[in-house]
Every structure is written in structure tokens, then in C-alpha cells.
Tab-separated table of C-alpha atoms in Angstrom:
chain	number	residue	atom	x	y	z
A	1	MET	CA	-22.455	-24.393	-14.920
A	2	ASN	CA	-23.517	-22.446	-17.736
A	3	THR	CA	-22.315	-20.018	-19.632
A	4	ASN	CA	-24.569	-17.119	-18.205
A	5	THR	CA	-23.742	-18.105	-15.022
A	6	LYS	CA	-20.209	-17.198	-15.159
A	7	GLY	CA	-20.611	-14.974	-16.759
A	8	ALA	CA	-22.322	-13.513	-13.861
A	9	LEU	CA	-20.275	-14.739	-11.116
A	10	LEU	CA	-17.333	-13.076	-13.128
A	11	MET	CA	-19.135	-9.442	-13.948
A	12	VAL	CA	-19.825	-9.886	-9.827
A	13	ALA	CA	-16.374	-10.140	-9.153
A	14	GLY	CA	-14.876	-7.989	-11.173
A	15	MET	CA	-16.938	-4.790	-9.690
A	16	THR	CA	-16.546	-5.981	-6.433
A	17	ALA	CA	-13.354	-5.516	-6.687
A	18	TYR	CA	-12.751	-2.032	-8.469
A	19	THR	CA	-14.876	-1.485	-5.554
A	20	LEU	CA	-12.704	-2.902	-2.922
A	21	ASN	CA	-10.077	-1.079	-4.931
A	22	ASP	CA	-11.575	2.317	-3.829
A	23	THR	CA	-12.192	0.988	-0.141
A	24	LEU	CA	-8.530	1.048	-0.003
A	25	VAL	CA	-7.884	4.007	-1.407
A	26	LYS	CA	-10.127	6.485	0.648
A	27	LEU	CA	-8.855	4.294	3.236
A	28	LEU	CA	-4.959	5.186	2.113
A	29	GLY	CA	-6.323	8.710	1.571
A	30	ALA	CA	-6.464	9.259	5.554
A	31	ASP	CA	-2.906	9.525	5.754
A	32	LEU	CA	-1.652	9.387	2.323
A	33	PRO	CA	-1.968	12.292	-0.404
A	34	LEU	CA	-4.112	12.402	-3.534
A	35	SER	CA	-0.902	12.346	-5.339
A	36	GLN	CA	1.535	10.084	-3.456
A	37	ILE	CA	-1.689	7.529	-4.309
A	38	LEU	CA	-1.755	7.611	-8.330
A	39	VAL	CA	2.090	7.553	-8.167
A	40	LEU	CA	3.024	4.603	-6.300
A	41	ARG	CA	-0.679	2.483	-6.899
A	42	GLY	CA	-0.359	3.478	-10.492
A	43	THR	CA	2.671	2.043	-10.936
A	44	ILE	CA	2.345	-1.684	-9.265
A	45	ALA	CA	-0.720	-1.646	-11.587
A	46	THR	CA	1.016	-0.608	-14.806
A	47	VAL	CA	3.729	-3.341	-14.530
A	48	GLY	CA	1.141	-5.343	-13.473
A	49	LEU	CA	-1.011	-5.066	-16.355
A	50	TYR	CA	2.628	-4.931	-19.040
A	51	ALA	CA	3.542	-8.128	-17.014
A	52	LEU	CA	-0.173	-9.777	-17.587
A	53	ALA	CA	-0.255	-8.972	-21.422
A	54	ARG	CA	3.499	-10.478	-21.893
A	55	ALA	CA	2.358	-13.467	-20.157
A	56	LEU	CA	-0.599	-14.220	-22.480
A	57	ARG	CA	1.353	-12.840	-25.668
A	58	GLU	CA	-1.258	-9.596	-25.947
A	59	GLN	CA	-0.387	-7.725	-29.585
A	60	LEU	CA	0.541	-4.588	-27.343
A	61	ALA	CA	1.566	-2.036	-30.539
A	62	VAL	CA	-0.509	0.341	-32.402
A	63	ALA	CA	0.379	1.501	-35.535
A	64	ASP	CA	-2.266	3.296	-37.225
A	65	ARG	CA	-1.837	6.985	-36.328
A	66	ARG	CA	-4.594	8.062	-36.286
A	67	ALA	CA	-5.904	4.851	-33.665
A	68	ARG	CA	-2.125	6.407	-31.298
A	69	VAL	CA	-4.197	10.063	-31.528
A	70	PHE	CA	-7.506	8.478	-30.398
A	71	MET	CA	-5.851	6.353	-28.304
A	72	LEU	CA	-4.379	9.483	-27.160
A	73	VAL	CA	-7.610	11.413	-25.831
A	74	ARG	CA	-9.207	8.335	-24.408
A	75	THR	CA	-6.511	7.827	-21.666
A	76	ALA	CA	-6.305	12.158	-21.236
A	77	PHE	CA	-10.504	10.989	-20.792
A	78	GLU	CA	-9.585	8.298	-18.391
A	79	VAL	CA	-7.051	10.020	-16.109
A	80	ALA	CA	-9.216	13.192	-15.904
A	81	ALA	CA	-12.366	10.848	-15.144
A	82	THR	CA	-10.202	8.648	-12.795
A	83	TYR	CA	-8.266	12.224	-10.659
A	84	PHE	CA	-12.119	13.751	-10.182
A	85	PHE	CA	-13.651	10.013	-9.011
A	86	LEU	CA	-11.090	9.904	-6.427
A	87	SER	CA	-10.648	13.615	-4.812
A	88	ALA	CA	-14.531	13.147	-4.603
A	89	LEU	CA	-13.986	9.411	-3.085
A	90	LEU	CA	-11.464	10.576	0.003
A	91	VAL	CA	-14.249	12.872	1.058
A	92	MET	CA	-17.556	12.034	0.774
A	93	PRO	CA	-19.121	8.599	1.012
A	94	ILE	CA	-17.918	5.752	-0.806
A	95	ALA	CA	-22.181	4.560	-1.198
A	96	ASN	CA	-22.577	8.031	-2.449
A	97	ALA	CA	-20.188	8.541	-4.400
A	98	THR	CA	-21.004	5.095	-6.318
A	99	ALA	CA	-24.236	5.528	-6.772
A	100	VAL	CA	-23.983	8.497	-8.328
A	101	MET	CA	-21.736	6.582	-11.292
A	102	GLN	CA	-24.141	4.053	-11.812
A	103	ALA	CA	-25.657	6.378	-13.890
A	104	LEU	CA	-23.807	5.881	-16.156
A	105	PRO	CA	-25.201	3.106	-18.910
A	106	LEU	CA	-27.754	6.501	-18.961
A	107	THR	CA	-25.099	9.302	-19.865
A	108	VAL	CA	-24.519	6.551	-22.119
A	109	THR	CA	-27.242	6.071	-23.807
A	110	LEU	CA	-27.750	9.781	-23.921
A	111	ALA	CA	-24.257	10.988	-25.626
A	112	ALA	CA	-24.790	8.753	-28.034
A	113	ALA	CA	-27.772	9.837	-29.288
A	114	VAL	CA	-26.573	13.063	-29.144
A	115	MET	CA	-23.090	13.132	-30.837
A	116	ILE	CA	-23.052	9.601	-32.666
A	117	SER	CA	-27.752	9.792	-33.312
A	118	GLU	CA	-27.154	6.154	-32.086
A	119	PRO	CA	-31.571	5.555	-31.773
A	120	VAL	CA	-33.175	5.823	-28.424
A	121	GLY	CA	-37.052	4.957	-29.297
A	122	TRP	CA	-39.413	6.700	-26.291
A	123	ARG	CA	-38.872	3.889	-23.723
A	124	ARG	CA	-35.421	4.584	-22.965
A	125	SER	CA	-35.914	8.831	-22.830
A	126	LEU	CA	-38.717	7.673	-20.448
A	127	ALA	CA	-35.980	6.122	-18.199
A	128	ILE	CA	-32.474	8.150	-19.018
A	129	ALA	CA	-35.134	10.907	-17.571
A	130	ALA	CA	-36.036	9.594	-14.302
A	131	GLY	CA	-32.762	8.227	-13.653
A	132	PHE	CA	-31.424	11.821	-13.341
A	133	ILE	CA	-33.654	12.588	-11.443
A	134	GLY	CA	-32.928	9.899	-9.584
A	135	MET	CA	-29.029	12.033	-9.910
A	136	LEU	CA	-30.413	14.431	-8.338
A	137	LEU	CA	-32.826	12.572	-5.553
A	138	ILE	CA	-28.482	11.539	-4.963
A	139	VAL	CA	-26.739	14.811	-5.197
A	140	ARG	CA	-30.047	17.367	-3.703
A	141	PRO	CA	-27.857	20.241	-4.868
A	142	GLY	CA	-29.320	23.059	-2.207
A	143	ALA	CA	-28.778	26.634	-2.211
A	144	ASP	CA	-25.266	27.103	-1.284
A	145	GLY	CA	-24.675	24.775	-4.764
A	146	PHE	CA	-23.557	20.198	-3.798
A	147	ALA	CA	-22.149	18.955	-0.593
A	148	GLU	CA	-18.356	17.856	-0.809
A	149	GLY	CA	-17.059	15.810	-3.851
A	150	THR	CA	-20.400	16.010	-5.128
A	151	PHE	CA	-19.603	18.269	-8.290
A	152	TYR	CA	-16.292	16.162	-9.256
A	153	VAL	CA	-18.091	12.525	-8.906
A	154	LEU	CA	-20.102	14.644	-11.464
A	155	LEU	CA	-17.131	15.419	-13.880
A	156	ALA	CA	-16.202	11.972	-13.727
A	157	VAL	CA	-19.019	10.554	-14.790
A	158	ALA	CA	-19.060	12.743	-17.742
A	159	PHE	CA	-14.813	12.196	-18.889
A	160	ILE	CA	-16.251	8.808	-17.863
A	161	THR	CA	-18.997	8.956	-20.431
A	162	GLY	CA	-16.432	10.874	-23.330
A	163	ARG	CA	-14.272	7.438	-22.926
A	164	ASP	CA	-16.394	5.766	-23.793
A	165	MET	CA	-18.111	7.755	-27.041
A	166	ILE	CA	-13.848	8.004	-28.030
A	167	THR	CA	-14.192	3.814	-27.691
A	168	ARG	CA	-16.892	3.630	-29.604
A	169	VAL	CA	-15.422	5.888	-32.733
A	170	MET	CA	-12.021	4.909	-32.439
A	171	PRO	CA	-10.027	2.919	-35.386
A	172	GLN	CA	-10.726	-1.198	-34.670
A	173	GLY	CA	-8.227	-3.418	-33.923
A	174	VAL	CA	-6.913	-1.241	-30.783
A	175	PRO	CA	-5.493	-3.315	-27.596
A	176	ALA	CA	-7.398	-3.702	-24.934
A	177	MET	CA	-4.487	-3.992	-22.933
A	178	SER	CA	-2.781	-1.463	-24.262
A	179	LEU	CA	-5.332	0.856	-23.375
A	180	ALA	CA	-5.661	-0.808	-20.228
A	181	ILE	CA	-1.734	0.162	-20.105
A	182	SER	CA	-2.728	3.649	-21.269
A	183	ALA	CA	-4.897	4.976	-18.817
A	184	GLY	CA	-1.842	3.179	-15.673
A	185	LEU	CA	0.350	5.896	-17.707
A	186	GLY	CA	-1.020	8.236	-17.545
A	187	VAL	CA	-2.419	8.418	-13.782
A	188	THR	CA	0.189	7.811	-12.675
A	189	LEU	CA	2.429	10.601	-14.792
A	190	LEU	CA	-0.528	12.654	-13.546
A	191	GLY	CA	0.338	11.711	-9.972
A	192	CYS	CA	3.779	13.159	-10.692
A	193	GLY	CA	2.925	16.495	-12.227
A	194	LEU	CA	0.294	16.951	-8.557
A	195	SER	CA	3.237	15.660	-6.877
A	196	ALA	CA	4.478	19.217	-6.807
A	197	THR	CA	1.780	20.838	-4.777
A	198	GLU	CA	1.701	18.135	-2.492
A	199	GLN	CA	4.115	16.315	0.392
A	200	TRP	CA	4.636	13.338	0.113
A	201	VAL	CA	5.247	11.175	3.811
A	202	SER	CA	6.710	8.214	5.154
A	203	ILE	CA	4.471	5.084	4.668
A	204	THR	CA	3.825	2.414	6.913
A	205	ILE	CA	3.691	-0.958	5.937
A	206	ASN	CA	0.393	-1.333	6.447
A	207	HIS	CA	0.781	1.758	3.141
A	208	VAL	CA	2.260	-0.422	1.614
A	209	LEU	CA	0.361	-3.477	1.593
A	210	LEU	CA	-2.456	-1.146	0.704
A	211	LEU	CA	-1.023	-0.101	-2.263
A	212	PHE	CA	-0.802	-3.681	-3.329
A	213	GLY	CA	-4.104	-5.011	-2.766
A	214	ALA	CA	-5.252	-1.572	-5.143
A	215	ALA	CA	-3.286	-2.131	-7.591
A	216	SER	CA	-4.274	-6.080	-7.746
A	217	LEU	CA	-7.601	-5.564	-6.892
A	218	ILE	CA	-7.714	-2.770	-10.248
A	219	LEU	CA	-5.894	-5.746	-12.249
A	220	THR	CA	-8.486	-8.365	-10.956
A	221	GLY	CA	-11.263	-6.232	-11.785
A	222	TYR	CA	-10.615	-5.574	-15.932
A	223	VAL	CA	-9.023	-9.417	-15.917
A	224	CYS	CA	-12.796	-9.856	-14.440
A	225	SER	CA	-15.068	-8.000	-16.444
A	226	VAL	CA	-13.315	-8.353	-19.515
A	227	VAL	CA	-13.380	-11.756	-19.591
A	228	ALA	CA	-17.204	-12.021	-18.592
A	229	MET	CA	-18.357	-10.409	-21.222
A	230	ARG	CA	-17.191	-12.846	-22.624
A	231	PHE	CA	-19.270	-15.710	-21.594
A	232	GLY	CA	-23.061	-15.583	-22.410
A	233	ASP	CA	-25.557	-12.917	-23.225
A	234	VAL	CA	-24.557	-9.319	-22.593
A	235	SER	CA	-28.305	-8.975	-22.270
A	236	PHE	CA	-27.723	-11.575	-18.847
A	237	THR	CA	-23.874	-10.469	-17.243
A	238	ALA	CA	-24.279	-6.267	-18.009
A	239	PRO	CA	-26.594	-5.754	-15.456
A	240	PHE	CA	-24.714	-7.593	-13.008
A	241	ARG	CA	-22.449	-4.432	-12.918
A	242	TYR	CA	-24.710	-2.679	-10.266
A	243	ALA	CA	-23.277	-5.619	-7.806
A	244	GLY	CA	-20.424	-2.510	-6.923
A	245	LEU	CA	-23.165	-0.878	-4.936
A	246	LEU	CA	-24.425	-3.333	-2.719
A	247	VAL	CA	-20.408	-4.048	-1.935
A	248	ALA	CA	-20.125	0.165	-1.446
A	249	LEU	CA	-22.472	0.393	0.457
A	250	VAL	CA	-21.100	-2.522	3.168
A	251	ALA	CA	-17.852	-1.363	2.997
A	252	GLY	CA	-18.936	2.267	3.712
A	253	LEU	CA	-21.701	0.672	6.395
A	254	LEU	CA	-18.352	-1.576	8.445
A	255	LEU	CA	-15.313	0.075	7.618
A	256	PHE	CA	-16.329	3.836	7.496
A	257	ASP	CA	-19.741	4.373	9.915
A	258	GLN	CA	-21.420	6.018	6.560
A	259	TRP	CA	-24.818	4.799	5.692
A	260	PRO	CA	-26.500	6.820	3.080
A	261	ASP	CA	-29.859	8.139	3.700
A	262	THR	CA	-33.427	6.897	2.780
A	263	LEU	CA	-33.905	10.120	-0.061
A	264	THR	CA	-30.413	9.085	-0.930
A	265	LEU	CA	-30.824	5.389	-1.123
A	266	LEU	CA	-34.714	6.068	-3.081
A	267	GLY	CA	-32.166	7.759	-5.797
A	268	ALA	CA	-30.044	5.139	-6.284
A	269	ALA	CA	-32.790	2.438	-6.369
A	270	VAL	CA	-34.184	5.086	-9.413
A	271	VAL	CA	-31.563	4.928	-10.395
A	272	VAL	CA	-30.172	1.582	-10.933
A	273	GLY	CA	-34.069	0.787	-12.274
A	274	ALA	CA	-33.441	3.227	-15.436
A	275	GLY	CA	-30.213	2.050	-15.978
A	276	LEU	CA	-30.574	-1.732	-15.889
A	277	PHE	CA	-34.606	-1.321	-18.530
A	278	THR	CA	-32.291	-0.095	-20.854
A	279	LEU	CA	-29.669	-1.897	-21.045
A	280	PHE	CA	-32.799	-4.174	-21.439
A	281	ARG	CA	-34.254	-2.511	-24.143
A	282	THR	CA	-30.484	-1.407	-25.632
A	283	ASN	CA	-30.357	-5.053	-26.430
A	284	GLN	CA	-33.912	-5.500	-27.550
A	285	ALA	CA	-33.118	-3.193	-30.067
A	286	LYS	CA	-29.291	-5.132	-30.702
A	287	GLN	CA	-31.517	-7.685	-31.623
A	288	GLU	CA	-34.573	-6.463	-33.444
A	289	HIS	CA	-31.664	-5.262	-35.592
A	290	GLN	CA	-30.150	-8.494	-35.951
A	291	PRO	CA	-33.147	-11.240	-36.973
A	292	GLY	CA	-31.120	-13.111	-39.323
A	293	GLU	CA	-29.098	-14.204	-35.831
A	294	ASN	CA	-30.998	-14.524	-34.244
A	295	ARG	CA	-33.053	-17.791	-35.729
A	296	ALA	CA	-29.478	-18.620	-36.399
A	297	ARG	CA	-29.511	-19.548	-32.539
A	298	ASN	CA	-32.407	-19.792	-32.017
């Protein structure tokens, strides 16, 4: 098995784990308030990440004060994105919420062009425009505004885009595991804050199993997606991120008896197609700016 195949399989495993985590959270949301889910799942996931970091002897300390500020702001964006996405997930079909999230490569590319003057050619500009048309087919705002939960998932896209922009400009050398643990702690603290306005309920053994399953899937998704990018070519591995949408479609049908309508599926196809093209053109542009490295590889 070559490195590209390993990277692709790991990326599929990572996206599958993340989507199955969303599925378990949606199942839990039928019985538990969001604050309780955030606190319990966040605590388990954060402890698991810390244990993994210690086992791998990962560096967690961030000495640079400026880097710590960036890390704090990034965590705030991550926490906000988690809150809005899970809030949307509890009230809308999982496939629809996941389909909107597939626009992230497009929104990140657009934000990079606007905020940090990253060059974007006419081809990628057209792809971004097409992707946003696809998003409109999915969300379809009417005279009464968006359907329940749709505005929240759009806010989640905005906050994740902001998080990725902060990641691009933050000082080098911040350990990835520190960012993950910081996000886990932030989400847990958010849940604690929300607990003041929500009544917790007694949990059963099934709830405990689902919570541990969700936390384990977050950990699995994080590890697989990080390791996947270290195998093979990014241009080959990155497009497999869209595997999560297929998992969401199957999970929605089997567990919630939900299947997107034709316009939603068409919009999702347009968004995915535009995203794939954007990823391809972005990687091609990077290669064109590194001719010496490309010749060495060839």
C-alpha cells in the first residue's frame, strides 16, 4: 500500500469518526440538554487528548506570549463554532447540516484572499461563486427567513473560517495537541456556563456509552486527520474530507429516517464539486511557486 492510499484511508477514517460523533450527539440530544452533552463529552475528550499527549510525549507548553493570545482567540472561535453547529445539528437533518459545512474550503479560500491578500485566480473565483450558489440550494432562504437551525450552521461555517484564518497567521511552533486540548477545555467551560440556564437530567448507561463513544470518535477523528496529512500528497489526500457527507447521508437515513430532497442533494453536489476544484487549483498554484522542489521530486 503506497503512502497516498494510506493517507486517503486515514482521511476517510477521520471524517467518518467526526461524522459518527455528530450522529451520537444528535441521538443524545433527544434526551439531554446541550449544556450537559458539552460538559460530559468535553471532559472525556479533553482528558483523552491530554493522556494521548503525555503518552506520545508531545510538547504542550506555549512560551511565546503573543502565541498564547492567538491561541486564546482561536479557541474562542472554535468554541463558538462548536456551539452553533451542535445547536443546528439537534434541530435539523444531519445530512443538511453536514452539506453546508462542506463549503469550508471555499469560505477559507475567499477569506484568505480578502484578509491576507492570498492570490485567487479567476478559476477559483468562479468555483467559489458556484459553491455559494450550491449553498443557496441547500439552505433556500424564503420569505420567513431560514429553516430552523440553518442560520446556526451558517454561523458555524463563519466561525470555523475565522478559526482557520487565525491559525494561518498565528506564530509558528504552537503544538497542535495544545490547540486541541485548549479547544476541548473551552467547549467544556461553555457547557458549564450554559448549565446555569438549562436543567440537567439523570443519565442512563446508554447515555454514558454514547458519551464515551462520541468522545472517542472525536479523538479518533483528530488523530486520523492529522496523521493523514503526513502521508502522500495533500492534493490526493485532502479531497477525501468529503467522505463525511456520505456517512451523514447514510446515518440520517438509517437512524433518523431523514433523506435530503433533490434540491439539497443538487446543492451539495455543486458545493462538493466546487470545493474539490478549489483544492486542486490551490495545490496546483503552490506547485507552480515551488518549481525547484517539484523538479527534485521528479
